[in-house]
PDB file of C-alpha atoms in Angstrom:
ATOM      1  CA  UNK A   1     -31.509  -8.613   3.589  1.00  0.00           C
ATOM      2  CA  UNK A   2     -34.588  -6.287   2.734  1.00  0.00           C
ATOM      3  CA  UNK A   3     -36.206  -8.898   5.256  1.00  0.00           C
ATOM      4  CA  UNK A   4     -34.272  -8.511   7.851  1.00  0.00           C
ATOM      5  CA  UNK A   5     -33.782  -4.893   7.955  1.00  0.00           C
ATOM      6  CA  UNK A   6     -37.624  -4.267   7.614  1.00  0.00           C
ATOM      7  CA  UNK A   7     -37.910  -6.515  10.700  1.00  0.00           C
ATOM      8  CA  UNK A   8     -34.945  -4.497  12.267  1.00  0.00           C
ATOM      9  CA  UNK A   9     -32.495  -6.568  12.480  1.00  0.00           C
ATOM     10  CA  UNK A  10     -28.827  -4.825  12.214  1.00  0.00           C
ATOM     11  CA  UNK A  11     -27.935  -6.609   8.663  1.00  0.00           C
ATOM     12  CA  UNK A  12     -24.974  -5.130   7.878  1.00  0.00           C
ATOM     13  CA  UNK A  13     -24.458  -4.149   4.259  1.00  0.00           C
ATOM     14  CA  UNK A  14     -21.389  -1.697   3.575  1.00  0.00           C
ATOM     15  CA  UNK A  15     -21.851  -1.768   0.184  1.00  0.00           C
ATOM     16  CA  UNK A  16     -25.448  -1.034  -0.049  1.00  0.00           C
ATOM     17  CA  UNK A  17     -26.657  -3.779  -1.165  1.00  0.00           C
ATOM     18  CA  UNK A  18     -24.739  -4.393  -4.650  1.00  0.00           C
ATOM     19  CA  UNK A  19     -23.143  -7.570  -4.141  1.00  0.00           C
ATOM     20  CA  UNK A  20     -19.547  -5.805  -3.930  1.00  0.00           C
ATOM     21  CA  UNK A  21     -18.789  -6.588  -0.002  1.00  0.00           C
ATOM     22  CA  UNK A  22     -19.681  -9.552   1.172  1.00  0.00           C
ATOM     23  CA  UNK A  23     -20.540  -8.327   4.461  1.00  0.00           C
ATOM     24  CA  UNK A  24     -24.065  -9.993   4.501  1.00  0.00           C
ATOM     25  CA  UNK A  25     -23.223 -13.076   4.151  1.00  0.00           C
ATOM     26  CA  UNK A  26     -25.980 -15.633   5.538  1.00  0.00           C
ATOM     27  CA  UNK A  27     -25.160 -19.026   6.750  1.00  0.00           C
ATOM     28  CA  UNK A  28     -27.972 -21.455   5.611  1.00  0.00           C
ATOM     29  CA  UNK A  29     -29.169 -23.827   8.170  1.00  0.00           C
ATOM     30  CA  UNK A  30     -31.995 -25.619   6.657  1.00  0.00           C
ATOM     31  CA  UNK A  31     -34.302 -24.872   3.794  1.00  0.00           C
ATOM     32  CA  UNK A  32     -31.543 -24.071   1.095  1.00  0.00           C
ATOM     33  CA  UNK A  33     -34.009 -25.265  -1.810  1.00  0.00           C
ATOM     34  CA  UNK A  34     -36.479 -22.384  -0.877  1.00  0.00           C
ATOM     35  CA  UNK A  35     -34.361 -19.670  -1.862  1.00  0.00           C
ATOM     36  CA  UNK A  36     -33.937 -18.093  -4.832  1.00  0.00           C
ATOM     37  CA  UNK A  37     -30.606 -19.312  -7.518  1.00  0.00           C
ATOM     38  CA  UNK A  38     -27.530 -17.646  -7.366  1.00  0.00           C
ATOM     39  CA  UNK A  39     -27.416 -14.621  -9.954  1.00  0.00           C
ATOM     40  CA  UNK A  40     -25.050 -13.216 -11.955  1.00  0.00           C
ATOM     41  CA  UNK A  41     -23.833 -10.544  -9.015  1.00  0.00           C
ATOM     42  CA  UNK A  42     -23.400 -13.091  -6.599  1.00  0.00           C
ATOM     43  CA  UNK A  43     -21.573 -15.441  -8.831  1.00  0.00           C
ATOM     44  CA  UNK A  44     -19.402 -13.456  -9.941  1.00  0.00           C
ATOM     45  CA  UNK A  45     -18.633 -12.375  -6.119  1.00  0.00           C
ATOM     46  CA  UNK A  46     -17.977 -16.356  -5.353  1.00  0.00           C
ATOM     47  CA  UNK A  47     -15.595 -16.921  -7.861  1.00  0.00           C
ATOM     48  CA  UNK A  48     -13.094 -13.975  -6.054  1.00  0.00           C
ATOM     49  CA  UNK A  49     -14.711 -15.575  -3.103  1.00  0.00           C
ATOM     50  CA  UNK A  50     -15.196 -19.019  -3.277  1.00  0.00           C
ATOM     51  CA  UNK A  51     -17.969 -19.345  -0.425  1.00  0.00           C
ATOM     52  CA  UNK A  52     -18.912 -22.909   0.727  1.00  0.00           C
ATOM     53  CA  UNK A  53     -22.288 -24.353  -0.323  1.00  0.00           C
ATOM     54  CA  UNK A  54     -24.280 -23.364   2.417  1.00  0.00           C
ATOM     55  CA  UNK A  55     -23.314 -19.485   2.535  1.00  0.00           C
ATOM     56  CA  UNK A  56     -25.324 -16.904   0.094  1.00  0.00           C
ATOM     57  CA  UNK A  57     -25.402 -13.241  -0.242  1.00  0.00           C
ATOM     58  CA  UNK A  58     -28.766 -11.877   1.293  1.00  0.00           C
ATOM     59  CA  UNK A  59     -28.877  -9.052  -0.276  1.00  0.00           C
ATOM     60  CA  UNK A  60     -29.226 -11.160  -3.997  1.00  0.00           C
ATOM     61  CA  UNK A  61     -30.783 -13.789  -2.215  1.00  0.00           C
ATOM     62  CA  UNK A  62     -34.733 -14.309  -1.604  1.00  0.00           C
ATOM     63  CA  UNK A  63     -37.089 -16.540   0.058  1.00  0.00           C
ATOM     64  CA  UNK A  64     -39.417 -18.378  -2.451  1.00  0.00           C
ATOM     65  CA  UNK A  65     -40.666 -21.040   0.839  1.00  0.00           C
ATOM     66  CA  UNK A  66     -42.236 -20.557   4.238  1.00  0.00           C
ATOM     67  CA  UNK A  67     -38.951 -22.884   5.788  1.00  0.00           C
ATOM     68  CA  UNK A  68     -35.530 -21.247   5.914  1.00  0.00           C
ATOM     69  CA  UNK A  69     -33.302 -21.247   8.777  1.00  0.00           C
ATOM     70  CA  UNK A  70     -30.022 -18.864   8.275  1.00  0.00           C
ATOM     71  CA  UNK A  71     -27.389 -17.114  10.450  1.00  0.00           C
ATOM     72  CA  UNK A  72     -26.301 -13.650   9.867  1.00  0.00           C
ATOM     73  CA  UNK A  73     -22.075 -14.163   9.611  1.00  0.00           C
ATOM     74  CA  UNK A  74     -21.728 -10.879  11.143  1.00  0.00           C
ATOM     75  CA  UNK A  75     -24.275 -11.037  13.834  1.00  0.00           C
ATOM     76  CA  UNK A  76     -23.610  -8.635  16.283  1.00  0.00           C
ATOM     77  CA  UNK A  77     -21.815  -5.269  17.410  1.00  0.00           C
ATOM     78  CA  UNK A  78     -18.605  -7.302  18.111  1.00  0.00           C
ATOM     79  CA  UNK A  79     -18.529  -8.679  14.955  1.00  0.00           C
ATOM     80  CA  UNK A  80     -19.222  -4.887  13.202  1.00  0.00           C
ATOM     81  CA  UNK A  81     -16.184  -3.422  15.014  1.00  0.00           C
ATOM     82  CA  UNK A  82     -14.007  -5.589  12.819  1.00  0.00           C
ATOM     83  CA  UNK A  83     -15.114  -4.236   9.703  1.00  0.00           C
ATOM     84  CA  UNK A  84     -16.283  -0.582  10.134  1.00  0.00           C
ATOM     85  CA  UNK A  85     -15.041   2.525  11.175  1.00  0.00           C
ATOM     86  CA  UNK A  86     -16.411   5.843  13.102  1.00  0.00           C
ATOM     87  CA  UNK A  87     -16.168   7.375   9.925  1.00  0.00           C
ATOM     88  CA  UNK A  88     -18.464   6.211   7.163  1.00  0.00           C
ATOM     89  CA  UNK A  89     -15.895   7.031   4.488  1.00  0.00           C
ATOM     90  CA  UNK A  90     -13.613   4.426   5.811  1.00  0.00           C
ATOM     91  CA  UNK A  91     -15.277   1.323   5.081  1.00  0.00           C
ATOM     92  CA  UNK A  92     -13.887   0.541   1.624  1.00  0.00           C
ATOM     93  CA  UNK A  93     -10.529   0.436   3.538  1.00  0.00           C
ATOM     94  CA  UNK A  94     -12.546  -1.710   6.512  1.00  0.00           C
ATOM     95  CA  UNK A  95     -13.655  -4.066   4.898  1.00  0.00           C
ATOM     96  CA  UNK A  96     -11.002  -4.669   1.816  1.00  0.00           C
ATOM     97  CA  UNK A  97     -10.951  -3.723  -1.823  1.00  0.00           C
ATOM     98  CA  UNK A  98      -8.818  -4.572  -4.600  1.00  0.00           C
ATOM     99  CA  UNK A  99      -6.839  -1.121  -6.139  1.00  0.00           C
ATOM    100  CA  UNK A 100      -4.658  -0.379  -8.845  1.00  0.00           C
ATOM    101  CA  UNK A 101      -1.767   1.889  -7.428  1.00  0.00           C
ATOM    102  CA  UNK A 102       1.771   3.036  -7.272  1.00  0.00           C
ATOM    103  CA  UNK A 103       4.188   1.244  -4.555  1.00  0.00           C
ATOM    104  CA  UNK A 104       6.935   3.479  -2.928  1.00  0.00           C
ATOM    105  CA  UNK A 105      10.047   1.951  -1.270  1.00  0.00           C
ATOM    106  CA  UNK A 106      12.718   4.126   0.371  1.00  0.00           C
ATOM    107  CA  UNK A 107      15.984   2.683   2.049  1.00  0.00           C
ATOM    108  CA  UNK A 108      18.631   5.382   3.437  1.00  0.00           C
ATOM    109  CA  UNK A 109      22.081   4.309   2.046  1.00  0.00           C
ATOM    110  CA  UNK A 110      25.125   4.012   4.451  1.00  0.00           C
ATOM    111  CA  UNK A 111      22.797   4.892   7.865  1.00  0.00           C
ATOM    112  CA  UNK A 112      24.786   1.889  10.073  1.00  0.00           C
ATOM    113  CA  UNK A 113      28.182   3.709  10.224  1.00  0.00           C
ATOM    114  CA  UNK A 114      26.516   6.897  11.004  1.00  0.00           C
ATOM    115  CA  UNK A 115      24.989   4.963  13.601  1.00  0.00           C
ATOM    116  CA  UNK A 116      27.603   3.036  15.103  1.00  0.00           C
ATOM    117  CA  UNK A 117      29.716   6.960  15.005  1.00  0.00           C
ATOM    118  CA  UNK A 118      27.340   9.404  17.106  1.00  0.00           C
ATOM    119  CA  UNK A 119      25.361   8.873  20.434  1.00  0.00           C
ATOM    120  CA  UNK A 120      22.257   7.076  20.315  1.00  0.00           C
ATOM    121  CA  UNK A 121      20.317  11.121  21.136  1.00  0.00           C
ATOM    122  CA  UNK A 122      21.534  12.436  17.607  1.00  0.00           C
ATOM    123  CA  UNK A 123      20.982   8.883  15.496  1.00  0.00           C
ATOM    124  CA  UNK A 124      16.791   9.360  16.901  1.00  0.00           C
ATOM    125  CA  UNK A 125      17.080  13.028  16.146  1.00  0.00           C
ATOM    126  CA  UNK A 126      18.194  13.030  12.935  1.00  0.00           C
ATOM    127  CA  UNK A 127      16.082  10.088  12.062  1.00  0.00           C
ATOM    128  CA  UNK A 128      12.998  12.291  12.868  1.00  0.00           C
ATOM    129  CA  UNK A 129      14.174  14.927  11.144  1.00  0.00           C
ATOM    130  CA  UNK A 130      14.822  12.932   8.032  1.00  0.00           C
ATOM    131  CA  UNK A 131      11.332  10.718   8.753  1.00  0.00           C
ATOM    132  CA  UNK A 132       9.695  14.173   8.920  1.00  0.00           C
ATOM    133  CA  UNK A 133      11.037  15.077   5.658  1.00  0.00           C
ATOM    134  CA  UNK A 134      10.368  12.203   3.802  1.00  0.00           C
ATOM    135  CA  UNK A 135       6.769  12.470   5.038  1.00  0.00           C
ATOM    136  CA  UNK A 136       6.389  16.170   3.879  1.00  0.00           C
ATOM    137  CA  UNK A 137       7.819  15.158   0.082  1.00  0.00           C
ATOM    138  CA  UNK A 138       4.937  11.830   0.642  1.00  0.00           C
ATOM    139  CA  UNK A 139       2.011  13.792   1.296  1.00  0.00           C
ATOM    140  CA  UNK A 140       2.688  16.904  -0.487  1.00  0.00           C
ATOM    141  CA  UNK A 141       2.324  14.398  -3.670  1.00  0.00           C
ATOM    142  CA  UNK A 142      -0.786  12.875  -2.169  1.00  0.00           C
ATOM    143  CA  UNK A 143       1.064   9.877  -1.117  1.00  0.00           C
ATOM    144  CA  UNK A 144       0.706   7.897   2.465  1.00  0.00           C
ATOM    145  CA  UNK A 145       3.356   6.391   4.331  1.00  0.00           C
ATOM    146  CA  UNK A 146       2.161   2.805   5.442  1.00  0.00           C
ATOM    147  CA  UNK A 147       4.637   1.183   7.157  1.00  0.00           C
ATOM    148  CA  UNK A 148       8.310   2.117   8.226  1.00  0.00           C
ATOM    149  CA  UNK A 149      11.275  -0.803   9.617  1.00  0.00           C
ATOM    150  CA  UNK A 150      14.440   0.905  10.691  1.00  0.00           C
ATOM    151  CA  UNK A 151      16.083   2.972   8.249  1.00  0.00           C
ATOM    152  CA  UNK A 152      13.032   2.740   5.648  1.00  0.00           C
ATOM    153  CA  UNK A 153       9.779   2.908   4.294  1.00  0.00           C
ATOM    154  CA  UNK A 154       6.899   1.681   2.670  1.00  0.00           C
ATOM    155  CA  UNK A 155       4.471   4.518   0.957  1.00  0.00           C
ATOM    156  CA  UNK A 156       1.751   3.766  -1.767  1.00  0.00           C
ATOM    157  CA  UNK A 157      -0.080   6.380  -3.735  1.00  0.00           C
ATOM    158  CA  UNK A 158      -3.194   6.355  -5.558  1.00  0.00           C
ATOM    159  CA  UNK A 159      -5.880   6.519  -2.541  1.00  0.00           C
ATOM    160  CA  UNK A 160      -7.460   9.359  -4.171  1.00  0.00           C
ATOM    161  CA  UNK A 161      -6.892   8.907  -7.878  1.00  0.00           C
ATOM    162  CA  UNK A 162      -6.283   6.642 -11.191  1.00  0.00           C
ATOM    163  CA  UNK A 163      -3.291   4.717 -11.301  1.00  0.00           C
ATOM    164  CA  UNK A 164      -1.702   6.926 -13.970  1.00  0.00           C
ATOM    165  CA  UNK A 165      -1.655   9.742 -12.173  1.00  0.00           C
ATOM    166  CA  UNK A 166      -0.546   7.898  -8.969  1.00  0.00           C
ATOM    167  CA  UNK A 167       2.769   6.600 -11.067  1.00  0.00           C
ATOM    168  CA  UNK A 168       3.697  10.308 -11.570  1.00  0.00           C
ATOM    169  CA  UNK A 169       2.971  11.649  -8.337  1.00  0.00           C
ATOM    170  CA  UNK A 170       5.192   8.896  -6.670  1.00  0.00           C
ATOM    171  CA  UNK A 171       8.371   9.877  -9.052  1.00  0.00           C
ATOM    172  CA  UNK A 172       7.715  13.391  -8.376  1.00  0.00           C
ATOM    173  CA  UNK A 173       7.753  12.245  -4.358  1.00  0.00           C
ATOM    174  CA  UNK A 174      11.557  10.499  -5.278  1.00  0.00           C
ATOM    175  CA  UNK A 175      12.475  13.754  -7.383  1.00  0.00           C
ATOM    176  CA  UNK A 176      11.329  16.176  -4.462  1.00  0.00           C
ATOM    177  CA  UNK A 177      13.282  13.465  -1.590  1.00  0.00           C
ATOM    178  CA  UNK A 178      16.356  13.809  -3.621  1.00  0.00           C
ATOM    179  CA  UNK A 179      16.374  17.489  -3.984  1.00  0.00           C
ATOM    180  CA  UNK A 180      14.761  18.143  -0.104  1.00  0.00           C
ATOM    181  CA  UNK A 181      17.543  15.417   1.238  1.00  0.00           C
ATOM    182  CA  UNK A 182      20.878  17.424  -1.026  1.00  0.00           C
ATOM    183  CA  UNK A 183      19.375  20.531   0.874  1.00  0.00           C
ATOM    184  CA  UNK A 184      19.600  18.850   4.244  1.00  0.00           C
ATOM    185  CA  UNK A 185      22.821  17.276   3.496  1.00  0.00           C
ATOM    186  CA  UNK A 186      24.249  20.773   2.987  1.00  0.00           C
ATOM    187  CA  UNK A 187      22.782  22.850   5.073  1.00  0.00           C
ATOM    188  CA  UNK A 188      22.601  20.861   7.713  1.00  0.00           C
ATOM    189  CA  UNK A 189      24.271  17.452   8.448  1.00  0.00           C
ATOM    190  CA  UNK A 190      27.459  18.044   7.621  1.00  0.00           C
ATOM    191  CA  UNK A 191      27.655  20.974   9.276  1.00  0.00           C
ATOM    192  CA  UNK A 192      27.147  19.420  12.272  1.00  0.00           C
ATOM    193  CA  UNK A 193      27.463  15.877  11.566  1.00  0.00           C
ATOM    194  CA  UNK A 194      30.512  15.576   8.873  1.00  0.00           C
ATOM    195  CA  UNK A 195      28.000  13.238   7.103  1.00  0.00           C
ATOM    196  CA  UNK A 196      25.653  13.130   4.394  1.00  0.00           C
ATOM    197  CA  UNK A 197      23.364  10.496   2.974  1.00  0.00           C
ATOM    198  CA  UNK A 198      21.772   9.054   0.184  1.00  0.00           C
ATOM    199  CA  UNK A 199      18.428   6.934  -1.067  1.00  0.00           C
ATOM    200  CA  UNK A 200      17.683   4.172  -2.520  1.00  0.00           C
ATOM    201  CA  UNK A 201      14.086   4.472  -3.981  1.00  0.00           C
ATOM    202  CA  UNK A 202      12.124   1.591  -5.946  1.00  0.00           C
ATOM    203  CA  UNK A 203       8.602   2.722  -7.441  1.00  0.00           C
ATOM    204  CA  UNK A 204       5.983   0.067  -9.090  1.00  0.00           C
ATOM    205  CA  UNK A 205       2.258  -0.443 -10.030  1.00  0.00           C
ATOM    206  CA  UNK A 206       0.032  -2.683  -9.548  1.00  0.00           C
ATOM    207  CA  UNK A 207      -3.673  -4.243  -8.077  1.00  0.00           C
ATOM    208  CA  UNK A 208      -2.794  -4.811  -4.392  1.00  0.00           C
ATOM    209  CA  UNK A 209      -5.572  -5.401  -1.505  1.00  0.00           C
ATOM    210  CA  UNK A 210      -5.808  -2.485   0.384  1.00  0.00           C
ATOM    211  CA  UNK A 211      -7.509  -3.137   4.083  1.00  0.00           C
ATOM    212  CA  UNK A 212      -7.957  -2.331   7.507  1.00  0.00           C
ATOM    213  CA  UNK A 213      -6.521  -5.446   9.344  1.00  0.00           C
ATOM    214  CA  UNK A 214      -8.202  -4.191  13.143  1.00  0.00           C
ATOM    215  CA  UNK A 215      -5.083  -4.788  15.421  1.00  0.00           C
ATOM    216  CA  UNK A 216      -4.489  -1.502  16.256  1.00  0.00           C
ATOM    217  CA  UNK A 217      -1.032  -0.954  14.723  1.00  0.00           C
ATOM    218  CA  UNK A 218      -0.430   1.760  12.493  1.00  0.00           C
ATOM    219  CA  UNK A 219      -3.708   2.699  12.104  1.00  0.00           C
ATOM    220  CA  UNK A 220      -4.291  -0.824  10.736  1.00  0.00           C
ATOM    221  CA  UNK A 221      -3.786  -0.126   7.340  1.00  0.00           C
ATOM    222  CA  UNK A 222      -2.814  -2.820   4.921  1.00  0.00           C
ATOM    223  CA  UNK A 223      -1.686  -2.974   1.395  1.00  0.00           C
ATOM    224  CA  UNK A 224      -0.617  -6.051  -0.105  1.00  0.00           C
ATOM    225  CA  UNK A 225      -0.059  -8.438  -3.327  1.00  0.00           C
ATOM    226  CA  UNK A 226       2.340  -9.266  -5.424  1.00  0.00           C
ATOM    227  CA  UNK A 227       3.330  -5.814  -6.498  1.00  0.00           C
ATOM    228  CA  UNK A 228       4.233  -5.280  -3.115  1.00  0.00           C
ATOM    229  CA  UNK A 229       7.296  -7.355  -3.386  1.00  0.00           C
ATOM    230  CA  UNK A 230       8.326  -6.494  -6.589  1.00  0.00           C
ATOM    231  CA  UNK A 231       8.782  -2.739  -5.463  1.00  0.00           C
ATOM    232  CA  UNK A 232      10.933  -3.691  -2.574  1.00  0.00           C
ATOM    233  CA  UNK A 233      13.096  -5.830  -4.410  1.00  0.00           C
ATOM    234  CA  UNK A 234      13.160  -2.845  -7.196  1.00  0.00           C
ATOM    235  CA  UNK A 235      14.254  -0.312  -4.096  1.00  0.00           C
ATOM    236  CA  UNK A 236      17.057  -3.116  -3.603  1.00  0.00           C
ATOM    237  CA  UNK A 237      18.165  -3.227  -6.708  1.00  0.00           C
ATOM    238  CA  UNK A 238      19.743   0.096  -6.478  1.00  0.00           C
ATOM    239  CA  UNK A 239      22.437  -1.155  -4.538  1.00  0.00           C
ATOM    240  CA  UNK A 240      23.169  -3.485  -7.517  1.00  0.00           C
ATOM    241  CA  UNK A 241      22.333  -0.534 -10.176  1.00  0.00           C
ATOM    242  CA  UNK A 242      24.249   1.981  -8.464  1.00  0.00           C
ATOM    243  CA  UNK A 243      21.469   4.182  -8.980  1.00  0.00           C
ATOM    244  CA  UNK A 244      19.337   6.205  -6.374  1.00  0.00           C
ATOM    245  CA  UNK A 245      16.088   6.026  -8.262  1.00  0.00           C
ATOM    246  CA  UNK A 246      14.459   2.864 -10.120  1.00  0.00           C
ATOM    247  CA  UNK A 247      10.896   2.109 -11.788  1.00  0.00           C
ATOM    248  CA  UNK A 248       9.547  -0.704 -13.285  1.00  0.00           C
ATOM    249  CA  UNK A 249       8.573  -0.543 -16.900  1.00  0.00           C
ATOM    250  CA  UNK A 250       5.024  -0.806 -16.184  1.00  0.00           C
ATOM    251  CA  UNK A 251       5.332   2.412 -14.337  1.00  0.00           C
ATOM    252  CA  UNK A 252       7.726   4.272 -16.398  1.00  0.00           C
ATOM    253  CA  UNK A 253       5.064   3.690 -19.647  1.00  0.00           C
ATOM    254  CA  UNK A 254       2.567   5.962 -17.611  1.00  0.00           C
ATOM    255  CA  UNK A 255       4.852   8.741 -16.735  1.00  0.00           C
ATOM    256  CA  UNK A 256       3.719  11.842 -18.675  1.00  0.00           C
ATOM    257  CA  UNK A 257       6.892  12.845 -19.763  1.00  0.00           C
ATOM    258  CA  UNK A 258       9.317  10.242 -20.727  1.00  0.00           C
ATOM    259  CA  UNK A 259      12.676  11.338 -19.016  1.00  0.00           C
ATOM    260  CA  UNK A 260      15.458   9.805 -20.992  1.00  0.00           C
ATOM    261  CA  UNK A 261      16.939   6.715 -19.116  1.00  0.00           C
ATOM    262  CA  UNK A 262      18.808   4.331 -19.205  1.00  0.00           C
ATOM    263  CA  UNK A 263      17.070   0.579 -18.658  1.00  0.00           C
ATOM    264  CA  UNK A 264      17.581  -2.725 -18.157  1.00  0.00           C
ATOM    265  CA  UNK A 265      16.550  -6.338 -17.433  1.00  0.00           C
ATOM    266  CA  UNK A 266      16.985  -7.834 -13.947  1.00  0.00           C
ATOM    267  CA  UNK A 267      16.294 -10.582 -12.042  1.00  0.00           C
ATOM    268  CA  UNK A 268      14.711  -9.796  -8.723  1.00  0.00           C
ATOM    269  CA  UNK A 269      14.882 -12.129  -5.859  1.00  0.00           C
ATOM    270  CA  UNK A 270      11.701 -14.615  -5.420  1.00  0.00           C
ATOM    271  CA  UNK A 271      10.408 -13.079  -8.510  1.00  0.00           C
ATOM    272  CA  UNK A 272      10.403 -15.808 -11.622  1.00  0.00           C
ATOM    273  CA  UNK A 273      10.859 -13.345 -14.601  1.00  0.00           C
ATOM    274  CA  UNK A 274      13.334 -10.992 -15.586  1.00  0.00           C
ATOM    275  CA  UNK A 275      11.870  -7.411 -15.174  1.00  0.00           C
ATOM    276  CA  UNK A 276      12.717  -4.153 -17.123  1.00  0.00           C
ATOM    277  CA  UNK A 277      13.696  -1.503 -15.282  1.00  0.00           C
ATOM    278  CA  UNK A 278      14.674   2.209 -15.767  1.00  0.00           C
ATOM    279  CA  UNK A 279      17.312   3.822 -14.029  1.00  0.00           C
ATOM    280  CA  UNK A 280      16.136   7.947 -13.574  1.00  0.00           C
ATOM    281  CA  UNK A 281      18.009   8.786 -10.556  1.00  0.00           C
ATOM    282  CA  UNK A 282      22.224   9.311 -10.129  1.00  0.00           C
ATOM    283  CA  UNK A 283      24.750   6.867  -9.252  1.00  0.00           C
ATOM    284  CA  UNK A 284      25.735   6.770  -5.882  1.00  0.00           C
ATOM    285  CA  UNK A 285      29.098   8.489  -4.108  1.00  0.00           C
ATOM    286  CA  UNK A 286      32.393   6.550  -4.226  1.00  0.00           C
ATOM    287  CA  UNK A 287      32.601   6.651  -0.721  1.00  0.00           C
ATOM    288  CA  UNK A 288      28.560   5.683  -0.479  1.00  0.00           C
ATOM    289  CA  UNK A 289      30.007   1.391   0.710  1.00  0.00           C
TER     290      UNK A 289
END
């Protein structure tokens, strides 16, 4: 790599040359036996990434003979677009990285038969004004709304922090939502709506792959891995729970202050194990199905 950028060739390196990217990658056409062995950075790279025989990190990698023939992997401009951004801080994100963080899930309860009642004008409006809520009670806790389908959405928190501290922040978010949505309810919906709703929110940790996935959707950001699922399937047990607000254990044991709830085993769909969950929101209305 030190080679090539001496020579100035556009090696690309996001990480700086510490065997944490993978971004320059070198394709070995001939001469494999004059370069130096694989070292303990790059192995322990290949066993996340398990590169073929022929493919070596260049920036662990030297030349010990006069005959080597390589490729660069990424070998031009076109290639760069895929993994990095504009802005340099971005490239973690570009270019993928494990993280330990908290998974937010958010379904509104009983949103078809509003839906099916008023004209198609009020069901947008008052989905942007409850979208732009939910956003507000998001970021105000440092949290960042990834995806949203219908009457939902995905969130995960922990960009900017430890995983701890994440946990909290996201059951703060649910705390805030259910106090800013009882406001809205009151003030406003049923007012002019005769309706109210309610939430179902699921919250989880875990190590997820966080990435920038380059098709222009969303602003391409990814987050995935098992934890991923489990939080949905949390956020869908609360139909099941009767209960508005729902954590794994894992997250509950980082919580700061240990709110006294109720908890119990479950079996979520797809997932092989029972889970423990705790129940810290309120049961739902009677009238809620």
């Amino acid at each position: 790599m030190e080679a090539s950028l001496f020579a100035g060739i556009p090696h690309y390196h996001a990480c700086g040359g510490k065997a944490k990217c993978s971004t320059c990658r070198i394709l070995i056409i001939d001469g494999a036996e004059q370069l130096s062995p694989i070292n303990s950075k790059e192995a322990a790279l290949r066993r996340k990434l398990p590169f073929p025989h022929d493919v070596r990190l260049a920036c662990q990698t030297s030349v010990t003979g006069p005959q080597v023939k390589l490729h660069r992997i990424i070998r031009d401009e076109s290639d760069i677009g895929f993994y990095i951004s504009k802005d340099p801080k971005d490239d973690l994100v570009n270019i993928g990285e494990e993280r330990e963080m908290a998974l937010f899930f958010l379904d509104i309860r009983n949103f078809t038969h509003f839906m099916v009642n008023y004209l198609a004008f009020d069901v947008i409006h008052v989905m942007r004004r409850l979208f732009s809520l939910f956003r507000n009670c998001i970021e105000k806790h440092n949290g960042q709304i990834i995806e949203t389908a219908g009457d939902g959405f995905y969130a995960v928190f922990g960009f900017q922090t430890n995983v701890q501290k994440a946990a909290n922040e996201a059951c703060e978010a649910a705390f805030t939502i259910q106090k800013e949505l009882k406001f809205f309810n009151e003030q406003y919906l049923v007012r002019h709506f005769l309706h109210s709703f309610e939430v179902g929110i699921g919250i989880h940790v875990g190590r997820v792959i966080i990435g920038n996935v380059g098709i222009g959707v969303n602003n391409n950001l990814t987050v995935m891995g098992l934890p991923v699922n489990i939080a949905s399937r949390i956020q869908d047990s609360t139909k099941q729970l009767n209960n508005s607000i729902i954590v794994s254990s894992d997250t509950y044991q980082l919580l700061l202050e240990k709110l006294n709830a109720n908890h119990q085993e479950v079996q979520l769909k797809g997932i092989k194990n029972k889970i423990r969950v705790y129940l810290l929101g309120a049961p739902y209305s009677e009238n809620m199905w």
